[in-house]
mmCIF file of C-alpha atoms in Angstrom:
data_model
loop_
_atom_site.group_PDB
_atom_site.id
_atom_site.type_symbol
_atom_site.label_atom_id
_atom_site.label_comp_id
_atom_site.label_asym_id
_atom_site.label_seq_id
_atom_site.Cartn_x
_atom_site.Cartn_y
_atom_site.Cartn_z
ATOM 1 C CA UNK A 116 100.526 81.665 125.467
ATOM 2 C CA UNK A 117 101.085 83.753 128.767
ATOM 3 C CA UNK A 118 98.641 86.443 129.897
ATOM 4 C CA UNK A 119 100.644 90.131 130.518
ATOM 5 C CA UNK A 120 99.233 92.553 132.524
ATOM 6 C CA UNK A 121 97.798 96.051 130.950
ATOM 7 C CA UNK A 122 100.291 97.789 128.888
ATOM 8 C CA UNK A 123 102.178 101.071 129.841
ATOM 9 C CA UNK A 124 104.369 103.412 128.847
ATOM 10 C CA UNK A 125 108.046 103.129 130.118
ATOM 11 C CA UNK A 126 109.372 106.182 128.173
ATOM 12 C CA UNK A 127 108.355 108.448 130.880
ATOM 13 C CA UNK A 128 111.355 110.757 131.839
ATOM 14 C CA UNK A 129 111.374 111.719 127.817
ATOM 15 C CA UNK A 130 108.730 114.392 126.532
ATOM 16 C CA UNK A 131 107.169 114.040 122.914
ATOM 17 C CA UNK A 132 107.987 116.536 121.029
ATOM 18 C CA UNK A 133 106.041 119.513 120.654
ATOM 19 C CA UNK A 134 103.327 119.261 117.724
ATOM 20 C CA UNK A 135 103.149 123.070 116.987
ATOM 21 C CA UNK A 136 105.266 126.276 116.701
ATOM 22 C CA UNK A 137 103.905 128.241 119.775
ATOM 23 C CA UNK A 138 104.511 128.737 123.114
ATOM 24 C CA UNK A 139 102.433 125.520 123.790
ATOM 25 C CA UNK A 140 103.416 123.317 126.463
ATOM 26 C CA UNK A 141 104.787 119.861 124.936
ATOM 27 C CA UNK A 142 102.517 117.086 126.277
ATOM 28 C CA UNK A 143 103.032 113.888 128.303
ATOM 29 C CA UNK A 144 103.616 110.903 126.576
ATOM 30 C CA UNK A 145 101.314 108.924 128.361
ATOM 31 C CA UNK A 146 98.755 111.045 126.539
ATOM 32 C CA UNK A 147 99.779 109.064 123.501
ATOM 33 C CA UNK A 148 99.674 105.496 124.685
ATOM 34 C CA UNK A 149 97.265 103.492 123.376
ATOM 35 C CA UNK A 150 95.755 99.837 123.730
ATOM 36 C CA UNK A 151 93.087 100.281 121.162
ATOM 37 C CA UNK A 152 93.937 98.872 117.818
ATOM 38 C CA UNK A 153 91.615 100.966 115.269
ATOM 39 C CA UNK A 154 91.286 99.488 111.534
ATOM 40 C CA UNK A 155 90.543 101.767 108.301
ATOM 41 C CA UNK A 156 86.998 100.613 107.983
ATOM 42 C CA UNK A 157 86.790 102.364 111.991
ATOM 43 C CA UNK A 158 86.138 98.706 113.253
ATOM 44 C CA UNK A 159 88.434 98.679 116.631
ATOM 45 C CA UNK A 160 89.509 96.154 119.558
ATOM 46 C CA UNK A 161 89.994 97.456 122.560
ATOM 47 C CA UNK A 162 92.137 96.491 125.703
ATOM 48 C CA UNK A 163 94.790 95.062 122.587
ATOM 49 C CA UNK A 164 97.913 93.465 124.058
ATOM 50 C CA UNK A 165 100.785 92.271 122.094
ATOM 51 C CA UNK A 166 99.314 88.586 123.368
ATOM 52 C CA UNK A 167 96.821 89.469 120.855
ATOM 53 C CA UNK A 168 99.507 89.214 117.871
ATOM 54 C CA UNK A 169 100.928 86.039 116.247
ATOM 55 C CA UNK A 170 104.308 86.662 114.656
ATOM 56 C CA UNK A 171 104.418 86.020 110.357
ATOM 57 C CA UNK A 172 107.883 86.598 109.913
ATOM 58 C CA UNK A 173 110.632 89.370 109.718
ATOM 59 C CA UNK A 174 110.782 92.210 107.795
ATOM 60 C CA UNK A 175 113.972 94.255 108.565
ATOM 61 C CA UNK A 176 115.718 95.173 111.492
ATOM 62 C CA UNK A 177 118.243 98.467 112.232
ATOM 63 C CA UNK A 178 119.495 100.054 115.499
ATOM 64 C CA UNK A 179 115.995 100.553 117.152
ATOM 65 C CA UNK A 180 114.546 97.291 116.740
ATOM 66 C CA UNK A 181 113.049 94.929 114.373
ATOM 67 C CA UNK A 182 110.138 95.618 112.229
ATOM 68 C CA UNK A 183 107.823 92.356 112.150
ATOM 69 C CA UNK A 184 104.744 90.875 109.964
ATOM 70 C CA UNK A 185 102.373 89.996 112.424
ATOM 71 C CA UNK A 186 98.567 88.770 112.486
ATOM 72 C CA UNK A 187 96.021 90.138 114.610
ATOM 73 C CA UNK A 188 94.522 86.902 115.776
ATOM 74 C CA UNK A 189 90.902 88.086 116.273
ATOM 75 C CA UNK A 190 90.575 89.622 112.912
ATOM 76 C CA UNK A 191 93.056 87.994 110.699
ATOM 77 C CA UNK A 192 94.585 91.271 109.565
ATOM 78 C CA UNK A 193 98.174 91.301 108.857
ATOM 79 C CA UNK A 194 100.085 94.569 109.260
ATOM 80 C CA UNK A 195 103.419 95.007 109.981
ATOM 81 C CA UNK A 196 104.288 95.861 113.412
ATOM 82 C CA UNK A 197 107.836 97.807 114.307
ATOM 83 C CA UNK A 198 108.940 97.037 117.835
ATOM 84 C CA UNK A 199 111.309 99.375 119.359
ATOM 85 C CA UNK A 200 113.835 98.075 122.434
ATOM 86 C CA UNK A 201 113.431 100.675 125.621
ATOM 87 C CA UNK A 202 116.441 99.226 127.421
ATOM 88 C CA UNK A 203 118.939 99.229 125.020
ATOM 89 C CA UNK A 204 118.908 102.221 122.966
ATOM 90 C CA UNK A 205 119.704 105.730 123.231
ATOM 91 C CA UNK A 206 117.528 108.506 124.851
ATOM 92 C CA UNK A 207 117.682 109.952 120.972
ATOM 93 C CA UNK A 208 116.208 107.006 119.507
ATOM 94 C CA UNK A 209 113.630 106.677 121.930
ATOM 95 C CA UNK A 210 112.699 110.239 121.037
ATOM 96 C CA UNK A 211 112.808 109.632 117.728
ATOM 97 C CA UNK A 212 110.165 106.849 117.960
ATOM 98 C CA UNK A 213 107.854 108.856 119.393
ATOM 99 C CA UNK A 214 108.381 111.549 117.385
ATOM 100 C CA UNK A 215 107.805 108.888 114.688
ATOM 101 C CA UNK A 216 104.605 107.459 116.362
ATOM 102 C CA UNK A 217 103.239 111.133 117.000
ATOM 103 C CA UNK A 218 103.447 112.369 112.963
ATOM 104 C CA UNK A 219 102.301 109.475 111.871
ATOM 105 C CA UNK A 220 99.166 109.618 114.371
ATOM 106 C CA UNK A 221 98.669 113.474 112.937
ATOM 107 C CA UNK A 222 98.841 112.532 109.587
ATOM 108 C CA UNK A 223 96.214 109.846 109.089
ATOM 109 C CA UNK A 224 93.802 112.407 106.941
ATOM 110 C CA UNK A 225 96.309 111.557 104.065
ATOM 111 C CA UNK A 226 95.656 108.646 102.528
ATOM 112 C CA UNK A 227 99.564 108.816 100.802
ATOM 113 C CA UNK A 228 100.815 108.110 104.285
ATOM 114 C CA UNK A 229 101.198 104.975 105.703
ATOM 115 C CA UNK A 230 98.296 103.987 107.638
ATOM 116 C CA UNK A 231 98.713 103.309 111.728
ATOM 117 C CA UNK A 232 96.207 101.277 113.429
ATOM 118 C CA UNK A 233 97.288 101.522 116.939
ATOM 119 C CA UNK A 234 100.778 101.487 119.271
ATOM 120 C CA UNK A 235 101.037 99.604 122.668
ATOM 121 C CA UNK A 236 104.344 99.167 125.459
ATOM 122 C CA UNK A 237 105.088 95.689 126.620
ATOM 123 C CA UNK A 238 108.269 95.328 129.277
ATOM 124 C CA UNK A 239 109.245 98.965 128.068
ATOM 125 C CA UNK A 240 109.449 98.140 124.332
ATOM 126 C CA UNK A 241 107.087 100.232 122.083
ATOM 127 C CA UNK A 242 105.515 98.134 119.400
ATOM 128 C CA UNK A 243 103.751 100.178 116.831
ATOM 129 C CA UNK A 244 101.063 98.401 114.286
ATOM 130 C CA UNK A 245 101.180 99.721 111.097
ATOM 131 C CA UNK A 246 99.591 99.029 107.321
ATOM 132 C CA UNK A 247 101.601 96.762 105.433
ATOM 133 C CA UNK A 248 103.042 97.236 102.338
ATOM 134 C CA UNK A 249 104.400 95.131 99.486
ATOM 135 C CA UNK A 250 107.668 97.005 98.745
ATOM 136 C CA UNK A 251 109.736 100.245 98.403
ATOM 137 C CA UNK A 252 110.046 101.849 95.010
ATOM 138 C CA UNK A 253 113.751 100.765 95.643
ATOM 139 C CA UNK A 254 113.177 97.491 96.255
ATOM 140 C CA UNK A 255 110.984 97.527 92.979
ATOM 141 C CA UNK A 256 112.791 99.138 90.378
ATOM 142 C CA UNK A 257 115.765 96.887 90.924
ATOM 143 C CA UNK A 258 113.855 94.181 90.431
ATOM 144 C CA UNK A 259 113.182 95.994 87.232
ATOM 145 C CA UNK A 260 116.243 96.408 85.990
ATOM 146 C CA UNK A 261 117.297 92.992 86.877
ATOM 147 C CA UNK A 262 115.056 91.758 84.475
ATOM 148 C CA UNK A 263 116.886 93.952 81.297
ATOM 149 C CA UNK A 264 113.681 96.544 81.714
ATOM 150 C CA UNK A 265 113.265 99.886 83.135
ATOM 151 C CA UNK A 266 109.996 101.600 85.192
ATOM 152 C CA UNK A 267 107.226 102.278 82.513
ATOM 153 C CA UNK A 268 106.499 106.525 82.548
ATOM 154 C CA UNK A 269 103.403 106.055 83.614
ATOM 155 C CA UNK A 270 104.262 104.706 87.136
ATOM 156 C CA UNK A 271 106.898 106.867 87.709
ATOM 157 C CA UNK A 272 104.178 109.744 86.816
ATOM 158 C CA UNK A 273 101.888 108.040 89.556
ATOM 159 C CA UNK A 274 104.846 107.385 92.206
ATOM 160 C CA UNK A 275 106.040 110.977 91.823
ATOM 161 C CA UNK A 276 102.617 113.176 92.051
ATOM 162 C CA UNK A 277 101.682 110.716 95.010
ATOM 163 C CA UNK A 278 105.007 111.376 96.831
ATOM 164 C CA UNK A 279 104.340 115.307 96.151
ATOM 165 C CA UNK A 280 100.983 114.916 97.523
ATOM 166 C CA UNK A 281 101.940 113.764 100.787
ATOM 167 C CA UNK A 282 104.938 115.840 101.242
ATOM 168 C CA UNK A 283 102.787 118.967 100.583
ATOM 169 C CA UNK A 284 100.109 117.519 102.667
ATOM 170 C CA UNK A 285 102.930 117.246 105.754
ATOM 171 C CA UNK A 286 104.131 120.497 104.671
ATOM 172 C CA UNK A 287 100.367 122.817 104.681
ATOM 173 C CA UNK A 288 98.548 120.977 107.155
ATOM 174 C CA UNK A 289 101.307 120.111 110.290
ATOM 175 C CA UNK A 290 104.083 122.277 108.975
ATOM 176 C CA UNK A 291 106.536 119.050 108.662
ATOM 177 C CA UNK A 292 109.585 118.428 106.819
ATOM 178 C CA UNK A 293 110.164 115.050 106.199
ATOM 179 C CA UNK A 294 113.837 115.527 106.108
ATOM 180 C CA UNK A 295 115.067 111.284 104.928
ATOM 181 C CA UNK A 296 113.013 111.043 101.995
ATOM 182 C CA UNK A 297 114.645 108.625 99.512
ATOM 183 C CA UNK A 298 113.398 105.650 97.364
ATOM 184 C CA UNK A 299 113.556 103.047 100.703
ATOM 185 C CA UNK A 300 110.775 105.498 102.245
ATOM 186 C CA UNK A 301 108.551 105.124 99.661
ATOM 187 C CA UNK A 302 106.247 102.371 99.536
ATOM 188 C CA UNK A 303 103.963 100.610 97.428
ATOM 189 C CA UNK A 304 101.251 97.727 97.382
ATOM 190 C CA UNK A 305 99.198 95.212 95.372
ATOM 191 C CA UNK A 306 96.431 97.335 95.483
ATOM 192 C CA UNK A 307 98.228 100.371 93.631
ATOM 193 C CA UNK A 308 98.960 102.732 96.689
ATOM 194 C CA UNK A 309 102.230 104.802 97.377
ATOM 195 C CA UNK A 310 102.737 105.702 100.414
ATOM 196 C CA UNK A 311 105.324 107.531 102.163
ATOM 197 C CA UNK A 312 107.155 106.217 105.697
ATOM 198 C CA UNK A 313 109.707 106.002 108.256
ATOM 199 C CA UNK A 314 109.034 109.710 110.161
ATOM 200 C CA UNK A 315 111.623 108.919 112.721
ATOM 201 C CA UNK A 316 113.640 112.603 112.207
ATOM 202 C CA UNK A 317 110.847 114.378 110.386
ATOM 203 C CA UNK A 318 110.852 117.754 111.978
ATOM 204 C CA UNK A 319 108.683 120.766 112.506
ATOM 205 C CA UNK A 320 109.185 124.156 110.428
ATOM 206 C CA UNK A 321 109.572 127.327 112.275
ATOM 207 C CA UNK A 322 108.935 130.257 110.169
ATOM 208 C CA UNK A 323 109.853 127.451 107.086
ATOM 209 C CA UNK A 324 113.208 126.804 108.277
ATOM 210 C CA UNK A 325 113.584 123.681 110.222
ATOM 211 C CA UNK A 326 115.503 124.020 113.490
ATOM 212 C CA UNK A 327 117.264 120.636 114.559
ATOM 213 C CA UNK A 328 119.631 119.319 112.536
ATOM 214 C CA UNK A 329 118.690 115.491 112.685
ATOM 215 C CA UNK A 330 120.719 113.814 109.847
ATOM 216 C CA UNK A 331 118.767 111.820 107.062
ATOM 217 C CA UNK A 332 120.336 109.483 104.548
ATOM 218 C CA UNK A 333 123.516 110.983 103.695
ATOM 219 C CA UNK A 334 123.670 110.670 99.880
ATOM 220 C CA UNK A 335 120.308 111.927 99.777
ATOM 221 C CA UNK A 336 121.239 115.581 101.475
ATOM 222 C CA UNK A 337 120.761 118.748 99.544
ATOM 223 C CA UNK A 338 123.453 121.109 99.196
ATOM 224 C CA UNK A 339 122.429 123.102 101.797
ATOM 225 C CA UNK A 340 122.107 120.187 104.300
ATOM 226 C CA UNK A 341 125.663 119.062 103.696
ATOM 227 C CA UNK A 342 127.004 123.078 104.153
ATOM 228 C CA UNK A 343 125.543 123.068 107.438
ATOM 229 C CA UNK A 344 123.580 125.768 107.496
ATOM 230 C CA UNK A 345 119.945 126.363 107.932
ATOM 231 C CA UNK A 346 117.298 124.796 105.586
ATOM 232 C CA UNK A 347 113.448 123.690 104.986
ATOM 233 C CA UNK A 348 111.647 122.085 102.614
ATOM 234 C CA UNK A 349 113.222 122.750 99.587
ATOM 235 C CA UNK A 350 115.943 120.647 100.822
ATOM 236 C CA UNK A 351 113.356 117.275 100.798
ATOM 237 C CA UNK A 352 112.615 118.606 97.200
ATOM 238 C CA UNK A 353 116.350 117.931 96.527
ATOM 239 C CA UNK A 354 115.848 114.574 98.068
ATOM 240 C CA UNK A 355 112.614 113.606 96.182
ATOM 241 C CA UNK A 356 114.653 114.503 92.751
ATOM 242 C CA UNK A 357 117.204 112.353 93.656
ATOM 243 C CA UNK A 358 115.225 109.463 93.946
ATOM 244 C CA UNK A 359 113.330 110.407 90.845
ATOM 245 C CA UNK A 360 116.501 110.232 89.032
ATOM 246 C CA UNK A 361 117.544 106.886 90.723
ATOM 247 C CA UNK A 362 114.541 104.807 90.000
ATOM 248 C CA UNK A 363 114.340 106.709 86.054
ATOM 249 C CA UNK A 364 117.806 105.451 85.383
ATOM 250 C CA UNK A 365 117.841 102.303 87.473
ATOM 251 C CA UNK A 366 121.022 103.237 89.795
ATOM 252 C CA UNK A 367 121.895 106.551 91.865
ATOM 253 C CA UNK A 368 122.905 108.937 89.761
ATOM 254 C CA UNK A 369 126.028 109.906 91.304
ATOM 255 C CA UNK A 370 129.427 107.563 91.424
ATOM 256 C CA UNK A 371 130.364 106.173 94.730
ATOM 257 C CA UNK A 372 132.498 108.661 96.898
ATOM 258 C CA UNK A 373 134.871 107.579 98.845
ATOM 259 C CA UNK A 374 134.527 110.178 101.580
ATOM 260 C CA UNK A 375 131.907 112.812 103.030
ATOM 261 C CA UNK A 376 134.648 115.375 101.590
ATOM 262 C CA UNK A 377 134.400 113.943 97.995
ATOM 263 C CA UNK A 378 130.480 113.692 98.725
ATOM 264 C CA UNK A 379 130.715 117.763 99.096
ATOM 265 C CA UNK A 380 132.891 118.755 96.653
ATOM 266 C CA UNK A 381 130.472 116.482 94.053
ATOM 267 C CA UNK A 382 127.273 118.108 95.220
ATOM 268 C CA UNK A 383 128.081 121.546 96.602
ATOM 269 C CA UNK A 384 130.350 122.310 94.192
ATOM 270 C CA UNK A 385 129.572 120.138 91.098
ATOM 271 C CA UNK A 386 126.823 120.036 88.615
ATOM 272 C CA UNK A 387 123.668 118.537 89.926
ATOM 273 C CA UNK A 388 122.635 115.246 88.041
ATOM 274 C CA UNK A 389 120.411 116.017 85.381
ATOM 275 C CA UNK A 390 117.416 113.468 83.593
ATOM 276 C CA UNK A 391 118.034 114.163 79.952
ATOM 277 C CA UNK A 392 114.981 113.478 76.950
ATOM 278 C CA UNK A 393 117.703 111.137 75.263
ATOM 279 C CA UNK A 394 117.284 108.633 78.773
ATOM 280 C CA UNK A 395 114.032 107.649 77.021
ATOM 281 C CA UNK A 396 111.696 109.843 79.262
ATOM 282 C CA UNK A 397 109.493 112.490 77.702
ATOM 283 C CA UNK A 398 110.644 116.183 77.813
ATOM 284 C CA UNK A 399 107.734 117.115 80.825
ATOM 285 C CA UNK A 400 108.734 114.444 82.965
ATOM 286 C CA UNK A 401 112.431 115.261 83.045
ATOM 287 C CA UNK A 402 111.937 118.703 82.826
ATOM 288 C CA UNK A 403 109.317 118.438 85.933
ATOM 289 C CA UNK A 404 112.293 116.333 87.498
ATOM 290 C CA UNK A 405 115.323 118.794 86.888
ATOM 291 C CA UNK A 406 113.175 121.567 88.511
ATOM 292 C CA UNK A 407 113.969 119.621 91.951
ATOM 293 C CA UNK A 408 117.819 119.435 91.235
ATOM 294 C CA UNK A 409 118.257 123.069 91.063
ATOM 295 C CA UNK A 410 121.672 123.210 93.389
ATOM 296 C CA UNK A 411 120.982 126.585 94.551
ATOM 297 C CA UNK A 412 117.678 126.729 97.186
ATOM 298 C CA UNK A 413 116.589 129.931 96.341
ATOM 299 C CA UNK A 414 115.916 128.807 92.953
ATOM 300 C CA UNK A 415 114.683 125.275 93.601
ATOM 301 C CA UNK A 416 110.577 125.022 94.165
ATOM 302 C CA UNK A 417 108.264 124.209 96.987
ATOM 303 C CA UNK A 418 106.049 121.349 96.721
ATOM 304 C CA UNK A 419 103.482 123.623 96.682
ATOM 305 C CA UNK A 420 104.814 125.240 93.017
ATOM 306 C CA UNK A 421 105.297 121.478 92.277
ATOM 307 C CA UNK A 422 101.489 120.889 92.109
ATOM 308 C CA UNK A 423 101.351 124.065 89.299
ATOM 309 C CA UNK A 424 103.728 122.029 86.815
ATOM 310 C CA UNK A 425 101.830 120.930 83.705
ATOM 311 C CA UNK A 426 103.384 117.869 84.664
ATOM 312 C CA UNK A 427 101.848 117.314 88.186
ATOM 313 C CA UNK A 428 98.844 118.927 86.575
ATOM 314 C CA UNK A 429 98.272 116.099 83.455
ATOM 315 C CA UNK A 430 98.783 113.207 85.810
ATOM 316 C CA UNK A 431 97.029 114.508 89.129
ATOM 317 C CA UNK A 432 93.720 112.022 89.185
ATOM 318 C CA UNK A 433 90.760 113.628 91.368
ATOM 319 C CA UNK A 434 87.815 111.784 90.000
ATOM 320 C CA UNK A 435 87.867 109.073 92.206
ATOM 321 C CA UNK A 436 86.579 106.096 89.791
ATOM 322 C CA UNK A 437 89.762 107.208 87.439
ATOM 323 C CA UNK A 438 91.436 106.984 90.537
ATOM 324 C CA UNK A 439 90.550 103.413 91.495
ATOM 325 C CA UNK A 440 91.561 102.593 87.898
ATOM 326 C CA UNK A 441 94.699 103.394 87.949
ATOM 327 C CA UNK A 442 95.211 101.967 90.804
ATOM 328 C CA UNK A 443 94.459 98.528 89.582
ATOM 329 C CA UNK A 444 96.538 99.479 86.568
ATOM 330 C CA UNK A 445 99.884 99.967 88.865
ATOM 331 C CA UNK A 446 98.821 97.327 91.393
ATOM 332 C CA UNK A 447 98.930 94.712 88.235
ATOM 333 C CA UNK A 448 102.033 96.092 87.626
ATOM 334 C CA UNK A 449 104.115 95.978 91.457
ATOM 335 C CA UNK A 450 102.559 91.983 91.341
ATOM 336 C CA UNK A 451 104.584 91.634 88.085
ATOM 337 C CA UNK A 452 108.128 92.302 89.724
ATOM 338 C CA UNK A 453 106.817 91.690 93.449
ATOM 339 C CA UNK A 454 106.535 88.624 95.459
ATOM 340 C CA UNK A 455 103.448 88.634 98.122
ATOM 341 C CA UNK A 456 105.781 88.938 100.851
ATOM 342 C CA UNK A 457 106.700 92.351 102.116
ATOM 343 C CA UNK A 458 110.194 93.610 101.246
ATOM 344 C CA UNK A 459 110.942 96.857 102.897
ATOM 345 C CA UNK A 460 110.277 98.013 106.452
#
């Protein structure tokens, strides 16, 4: 294998984006480039290359790049590792992969957020080393449903106070909407985790109204999004009902439109999909579920009034030994439907 020389950033002539409301001067991006690679249990390499990396297979691939398993040769740890093309893509996407690498560098206090152990640049290309996961909650509950069953209550209870967790956590701490969250950003292990990803257009709130108008997965848009006005994060609480709807019924809830025009006229002007008792949930969970499909904003709830519900209340586990339980519980459960291999980027 060749040697490379010391990594460095190439996406100098674009500034990060700025990590707080104020009059604060964005910083550098060289501030953020890193050769370290830094593990959970704090043990760290230093001077890491990508020569360091042996490649385990693909995972997925889009517009920016291809997102890779990968081993770390020295310690055997495999993590999947998304590798972004400088040369070839737009001064956008480049910006939104460091806006991408910067939340998910704040954000490592939550433990619902996909981990990141480290990020270097090799020939211009960012390649950013990240916890692996097993699936997405998409990927899972059609697997589900191809087998003539249907996600058991109790993980959709854990999947949905885990996803409200982080998205409050992004919301009090850093003041982030999330802004594409949708059952393909949500990802779970063998070990019981769900963890939320892919921060590529997350944005910050000003005053709680989020000022760029960076377009997440279309069908997944609230109301407000699709008017074009302003919004904040009520309008990811529209998104996070959606996909609580999709995984409790096992396909989106809406029919397939055949335009954006039909897309509006069903959601800003029809009635918003509803989880009914009769779908064989209990009355709290689609009740807690509904809340988030309010079409008007004003009368839709923060994830903050989310954590009140008796609903996020009676499933919310703090002791941690409960926690660890239950988290063996629904990490028995993703092995069931699950192969080893990875199945989402």
């Amino acid at each position: 294998m060749s040697q490379r020389g010391k990594l460095s950033l190439d996406f100098s002539e674009i500034e990060s984006p700025s990590t707080t409301p104020t009059t604060e001067s964005p910083r550098r991006n060289s501030q953020i480039t890193q050769s370290k690679l830094i593990f959970p249990d704090g043990v760290s390499y230093d001077n890491f290359t990508t020569d360091n990396l042996i490649e385990r297979g693909m995972i997925g691939s889009g517009s920016f790049g291809s997102v890779l398993r990968m081993e770390h040769i020295e310690s055997h740890k495999i993590m999947a590792v998304k590798r972004v093309r400088a040369h070839d893509i737009k001064r956008s996407e480049k910006e939104r992969v460091l806006r991408e690498l910067k939340i998910t560098i704040e954000t490592q206090q939550c433990e619902d957020v996909v981990r990141f152990y480290g990020a270097v640049f090799q020939d211009g290309d960012c390649w950013i080393c990240m916890e692996i996961m097993d699936c997405s909650i998409e990927s899972l509950y059609k697997a589900v449903y191809k087998q003539g069953s249907r996600l058991p209550e109790n993980v959709i209870s854990f999947i949905a106070v885990s996803v409200v967790r982080a998205l409050n956590y992004l919301k009090k701490q850093h003041r982030i909407t999330h802004r594409d969250v949708k059952p393909s950003n949500i990802l779970m292990n063998s070990k019981g985790f769900v963890k939320l990803c892919d921060f590529g257009i997350s944005g910050y709130l000003y005053d709680s109204i989020a000022r760029t108008q960076d377009v997440g997965c279309q069908i997944y848009l609230a109301p407000e999004r699709l008017r074009g006005g302003t919004y904040g994060i009520k309008a990811d609480v529209w998104s996070f009902g959606l996909s609580l709807v999709e995984i409790c019924l096992g396909r989106f809830p809406y029919p397939p439109w055949a335009s954006v025009f039909e897309q509006m006229q069903s959601v800003v002007n029809g009635d918003p999909p509803i989880l009914h008792i009769d779908d064989g949930y209990s009355y709290e969970l689609a009740n807690f579920v509904n809340l988030c499909l309010v079409k008007e904003e004003a009368g839709r709830p923060t994830f903050e009034h989310l954590t009140t519900e008796p609903f996020y209340i009676q499933h919310n586990i703090v002791n941690q030994e409960e926690m660890d339980a239950k988290r063996a519980e629904i990490g028995k459960y993703v092995v069931t439907y699950v192969n080893a291999e990875p199945t989402e980027a």
